[in-house]
Amino acid sequence: MLTLHRARLLHTGTEMIEDGAVLVDGATVAAIGSAAELADGPGRVREWPGVLVPGLLNRHATWLLETAYHPDPREERGDLPLLPDGDLTDEQRGGSARRGLQRLLGHGATALAGPLGRAPVRTAVARSGLRHLPGPDTGPGPLDPLAGGTLGAALHRPLTVGGAADFAVFAAEALEELDGGGAACLATVLDGRLLYRSR
């Protein structure tokens, strides 16, 4: 099914388009251009009131998913990663990783990097659909790939016609508002599937 994602500003990773749109066909990008050029096609339309950018890469997978603990909301301990109180069972580690992956999607991440040695974490990552890339263990880091950095450094790969439909939409007026992190993520799309949408 075709879905047109339209945003106030589209940044493909190589160019910017005001009132831009990405046409998604299944898991791939079918077209990129101005909303006016693409709006008459078939399929549904999603209108986003912000900036659409390629999916982001979080480089702290080892710490976030294998060292840190992501509390269950029922524990009333917040939603930031914590150091666990003691050793976790495989079931607890898997649950923590699943919650962490959902929180990563909530920050626009579609890929993560770092070695993963624990089987329950590898299983959670494989089931999530997030792309796991080889890379060094970069130590502790935030859930937000943009925290303390720039959009350019956090991009996983540019959006291209025929490429994977991996992108995020942020509540911002301009790209500069994304640098340093903190902009609210409105949606994260991975392989054309809307896996995160803010409430």
C-alpha positions as a Markdown table, in Angstrom:
| # | Residue | x | y | z |
|---|---|---|---|---|
| 1 | Met | 0.0 | 0.0 | 0.0 |
| 2 | Leu | 1.2 | 3.5 | -0.9 |
| 3 | Thr | 1.5 | 6.1 | 1.9 |
| 4 | Leu | 2.6 | 9.7 | 1.3 |
| 5 | His | 4.3 | 11.3 | 4.3 |
| 6 | Arg | 4.2 | 15.1 | 4.0 |
| 7 | Ala | 6.1 | 17.4 | 6.3 |
| 8 | Arg | 6.6 | 21.2 | 6.6 |
| 9 | Leu | 10.3 | 20.5 | 5.9 |
| 10 | Leu | 11.9 | 17.4 | 4.5 |
| 11 | His | 15.7 | 16.8 | 4.9 |
| 12 | Thr | 16.7 | 13.8 | 2.8 |
| 13 | Gly | 20.2 | 13.8 | 4.2 |
| 14 | Thr | 21.5 | 15.4 | 1.1 |
| 15 | Glu | 18.9 | 18.1 | 0.3 |
| 16 | Met | 16.1 | 20.1 | 1.9 |
| 17 | Ile | 12.6 | 20.5 | 0.5 |
| 18 | Glu | 10.1 | 22.9 | 1.9 |
| 19 | Asp | 6.7 | 21.3 | 2.1 |
| 20 | Gly | 8.3 | 18.0 | 1.1 |
| 21 | Ala | 7.0 | 14.5 | 0.9 |
| 22 | Val | 8.2 | 10.9 | 0.9 |
| 23 | Leu | 6.1 | 8.3 | -0.9 |
| 24 | Val | 6.4 | 4.9 | 0.7 |
| 25 | Asp | 5.6 | 1.7 | -1.1 |
| 26 | Gly | 5.8 | -1.2 | 1.4 |
| 27 | Ala | 9.2 | -1.0 | 3.0 |
| 28 | Thr | 10.9 | 1.2 | 0.4 |
| 29 | Val | 10.9 | 4.8 | -0.7 |
| 30 | Ala | 9.0 | 5.1 | -4.0 |
| 31 | Ala | 9.5 | 8.9 | -4.6 |
| 32 | Ile | 10.8 | 12.0 | -2.9 |
| 33 | Gly | 9.9 | 15.5 | -3.8 |
| 34 | Ser | 7.6 | 18.4 | -3.1 |
| 35 | Ala | 4.2 | 17.6 | -1.7 |
| 36 | Ala | 2.6 | 19.4 | -4.7 |
| 37 | Glu | 4.3 | 17.0 | -7.1 |
| 38 | Leu | 3.4 | 13.9 | -5.2 |
| 39 | Ala | 0.0 | 14.7 | -3.7 |
| 40 | Asp | -2.1 | 13.5 | -6.5 |
| 41 | Gly | -1.0 | 9.9 | -6.4 |
| 42 | Pro | -3.0 | 6.9 | -5.0 |
| 43 | Gly | -2.8 | 5.8 | -1.3 |
| 44 | Arg | -3.2 | 7.4 | 2.0 |
| 45 | Val | -1.6 | 10.7 | 3.2 |
| 46 | Arg | 0.0 | 11.4 | 6.6 |
| 47 | Glu | 0.5 | 15.1 | 7.3 |
| 48 | Trp | 3.3 | 15.9 | 9.8 |
| 49 | Pro | 3.6 | 19.3 | 11.4 |
| 50 | Gly | 7.4 | 19.3 | 11.6 |
| 51 | Val | 10.7 | 18.2 | 10.1 |
| 52 | Leu | 11.0 | 14.8 | 8.5 |
| 53 | Val | 14.6 | 13.4 | 8.5 |
| 54 | Pro | 16.3 | 10.1 | 7.8 |
| 55 | Gly | 16.3 | 7.7 | 10.7 |
| 56 | Leu | 18.9 | 8.3 | 13.4 |
| 57 | Leu | 21.8 | 6.0 | 14.6 |
| 58 | Asn | 22.3 | 5.6 | 18.3 |
| 59 | Arg | 25.9 | 4.5 | 19.0 |
| 60 | His | 25.5 | 3.4 | 22.6 |
| 61 | Ala | 23.7 | 0.0 | 22.1 |
| 62 | Thr | 25.9 | -2.0 | 24.5 |
| 63 | Trp | 25.4 | 0.4 | 27.4 |
| 64 | Leu | 21.7 | 1.2 | 26.8 |
| 65 | Leu | 20.6 | -2.4 | 26.3 |
| 66 | Glu | 23.1 | -4.6 | 28.1 |
| 67 | Thr | 24.3 | -2.5 | 31.1 |
| 68 | Ala | 21.4 | -0.1 | 31.8 |
| 69 | Tyr | 18.0 | -1.1 | 33.0 |
| 70 | His | 14.8 | 0.4 | 31.5 |
| 71 | Pro | 12.1 | 0.3 | 34.2 |
| 72 | Asp | 8.6 | -0.9 | 33.6 |
| 73 | Pro | 6.2 | 2.0 | 33.9 |
| 74 | Arg | 4.4 | 0.0 | 36.7 |
| 75 | Glu | 7.6 | 0.3 | 38.8 |
| 76 | Glu | 7.1 | 4.1 | 38.9 |
| 77 | Arg | 10.9 | 4.8 | 38.5 |
| 78 | Gly | 10.7 | 7.0 | 35.4 |
| 79 | Asp | 11.6 | 6.2 | 31.8 |
| 80 | Leu | 15.3 | 7.0 | 31.8 |
| 81 | Pro | 17.8 | 4.1 | 31.8 |
| 82 | Leu | 19.2 | 3.2 | 35.3 |
| 83 | Leu | 21.9 | 1.0 | 36.6 |
| 84 | Pro | 20.2 | -2.2 | 37.8 |
| 85 | Asp | 20.0 | -2.9 | 41.5 |
| 86 | Gly | 21.6 | -6.3 | 41.0 |
| 87 | Asp | 21.9 | -9.1 | 38.5 |
| 88 | Leu | 19.0 | -9.4 | 36.1 |
| 89 | Thr | 17.5 | -12.7 | 34.9 |
| 90 | Asp | 17.3 | -13.3 | 31.2 |
| 91 | Glu | 13.6 | -12.5 | 31.3 |
| 92 | Gln | 14.2 | -9.2 | 33.1 |
| 93 | Arg | 17.1 | -8.3 | 30.7 |
| 94 | Gly | 14.8 | -9.1 | 27.7 |
| 95 | Gly | 12.0 | -7.0 | 29.1 |
| 96 | Ser | 14.4 | -4.1 | 29.8 |
| 97 | Ala | 15.8 | -4.3 | 26.3 |
| 98 | Arg | 12.3 | -4.3 | 24.7 |
| 99 | Arg | 11.4 | -1.2 | 26.7 |
| 100 | Gly | 14.7 | 0.4 | 25.8 |
| 101 | Leu | 14.2 | -0.3 | 22.1 |
| 102 | Gln | 10.7 | 1.3 | 22.2 |
| 103 | Arg | 12.2 | 4.4 | 23.9 |
| 104 | Leu | 15.0 | 4.5 | 21.2 |
| 105 | Leu | 12.2 | 4.6 | 18.6 |
| 106 | Gly | 10.7 | 7.4 | 20.5 |
| 107 | His | 13.8 | 9.4 | 19.9 |
| 108 | Gly | 13.9 | 8.8 | 16.1 |
| 109 | Ala | 16.4 | 6.0 | 16.2 |
| 110 | Thr | 16.1 | 3.4 | 13.4 |
| 111 | Ala | 19.6 | 1.9 | 13.9 |
| 112 | Leu | 22.0 | 1.2 | 16.7 |
| 113 | Ala | 25.6 | 0.3 | 16.9 |
| 114 | Gly | 27.7 | -1.6 | 19.5 |
| 115 | Pro | 28.5 | -5.2 | 20.3 |
| 116 | Leu | 25.7 | -7.2 | 21.9 |
| 117 | Gly | 26.7 | -10.3 | 23.8 |
| 118 | Arg | 23.5 | -11.2 | 25.7 |
| 119 | Ala | 21.1 | -13.6 | 23.9 |
| 120 | Pro | 17.9 | -11.9 | 25.3 |
| 121 | Val | 19.1 | -8.5 | 24.1 |
| 122 | Arg | 20.0 | -9.8 | 20.6 |
| 123 | Thr | 16.6 | -11.5 | 20.3 |
| 124 | Ala | 14.8 | -8.3 | 21.4 |
| 125 | Val | 16.8 | -6.3 | 18.8 |
| 126 | Ala | 16.1 | -8.8 | 16.0 |
| 127 | Arg | 12.4 | -8.7 | 16.8 |
| 128 | Ser | 12.2 | -4.9 | 17.0 |
| 129 | Gly | 13.4 | -4.4 | 13.4 |
| 130 | Leu | 15.9 | -1.8 | 14.4 |
| 131 | Arg | 19.1 | -2.2 | 12.3 |
| 132 | His | 22.0 | -3.4 | 14.4 |
| 133 | Leu | 25.4 | -2.3 | 13.0 |
| 134 | Pro | 28.8 | -3.5 | 14.1 |
| 135 | Gly | 30.8 | -0.9 | 16.0 |
| 136 | Pro | 32.9 | -0.3 | 19.0 |
| 137 | Asp | 31.5 | -0.1 | 22.5 |
| 138 | Thr | 31.2 | 3.6 | 23.0 |
| 139 | Gly | 30.3 | 3.5 | 26.7 |
| 140 | Pro | 27.4 | 5.2 | 28.4 |
| 141 | Gly | 25.2 | 7.5 | 26.4 |
| 142 | Pro | 21.7 | 8.9 | 26.1 |
| 143 | Leu | 18.7 | 7.5 | 24.4 |
| 144 | Asp | 18.5 | 10.6 | 22.2 |
| 145 | Pro | 21.0 | 10.2 | 19.3 |
| 146 | Leu | 20.9 | 14.0 | 18.9 |
| 147 | Ala | 21.8 | 14.8 | 22.5 |
| 148 | Gly | 24.9 | 16.9 | 22.6 |
| 149 | Gly | 25.5 | 16.5 | 18.8 |
| 150 | Thr | 24.3 | 17.5 | 15.4 |
| 151 | Leu | 21.8 | 16.1 | 13.1 |
| 152 | Gly | 24.4 | 15.4 | 10.5 |
| 153 | Ala | 26.4 | 13.2 | 12.9 |
| 154 | Ala | 23.3 | 11.3 | 14.0 |
| 155 | Leu | 21.9 | 10.3 | 10.6 |
| 156 | His | 22.0 | 6.7 | 9.8 |
| 157 | Arg | 21.8 | 7.0 | 6.0 |
| 158 | Pro | 20.2 | 9.4 | 3.5 |
| 159 | Leu | 16.7 | 8.8 | 2.2 |
| 160 | Thr | 16.9 | 7.6 | -1.4 |
| 161 | Val | 14.4 | 6.4 | -4.0 |
| 162 | Gly | 14.5 | 2.6 | -3.8 |
| 163 | Gly | 16.1 | 2.7 | -0.4 |
| 164 | Ala | 14.7 | 1.7 | 3.0 |
| 165 | Ala | 11.8 | 3.8 | 4.2 |
| 166 | Asp | 13.4 | 4.6 | 7.6 |
| 167 | Phe | 12.8 | 8.1 | 8.9 |
| 168 | Ala | 11.7 | 10.2 | 11.8 |
| 169 | Val | 9.6 | 13.3 | 12.2 |
| 170 | Phe | 10.3 | 16.0 | 14.8 |
| 171 | Ala | 8.3 | 18.9 | 16.2 |
| 172 | Ala | 10.5 | 21.6 | 14.9 |
| 173 | Glu | 10.4 | 24.6 | 12.6 |
| 174 | Ala | 14.0 | 24.3 | 11.3 |
| 175 | Leu | 16.9 | 21.8 | 11.2 |
| 176 | Glu | 18.9 | 23.9 | 13.7 |
| 177 | Glu | 16.3 | 23.1 | 16.4 |
| 178 | Leu | 17.3 | 19.5 | 16.2 |
| 179 | Asp | 21.0 | 20.0 | 17.0 |
| 180 | Gly | 21.8 | 19.2 | 20.6 |
| 181 | Gly | 18.7 | 17.1 | 21.1 |
| 182 | Gly | 15.5 | 17.7 | 23.0 |
| 183 | Ala | 13.1 | 18.2 | 20.1 |
| 184 | Ala | 10.0 | 16.0 | 20.5 |
| 185 | Cys | 9.9 | 13.1 | 18.1 |
| 186 | Leu | 6.4 | 12.9 | 16.6 |
| 187 | Ala | 6.9 | 9.6 | 14.7 |
| 188 | Thr | 9.4 | 7.0 | 13.7 |
| 189 | Val | 9.0 | 4.9 | 10.6 |
| 190 | Leu | 11.1 | 1.8 | 10.0 |
| 191 | Asp | 10.8 | -0.2 | 6.7 |
| 192 | Gly | 7.7 | 1.8 | 6.0 |
| 193 | Arg | 5.9 | 0.8 | 9.2 |
| 194 | Leu | 4.9 | 3.4 | 11.8 |
| 195 | Leu | 6.5 | 2.0 | 14.9 |
| 196 | Tyr | 6.3 | 5.0 | 17.1 |
| 197 | Arg | 3.9 | 7.9 | 17.2 |
| 198 | Ser | 3.7 | 10.4 | 20.0 |
| 199 | Arg | 0.4 | 10.7 | 21.9 |
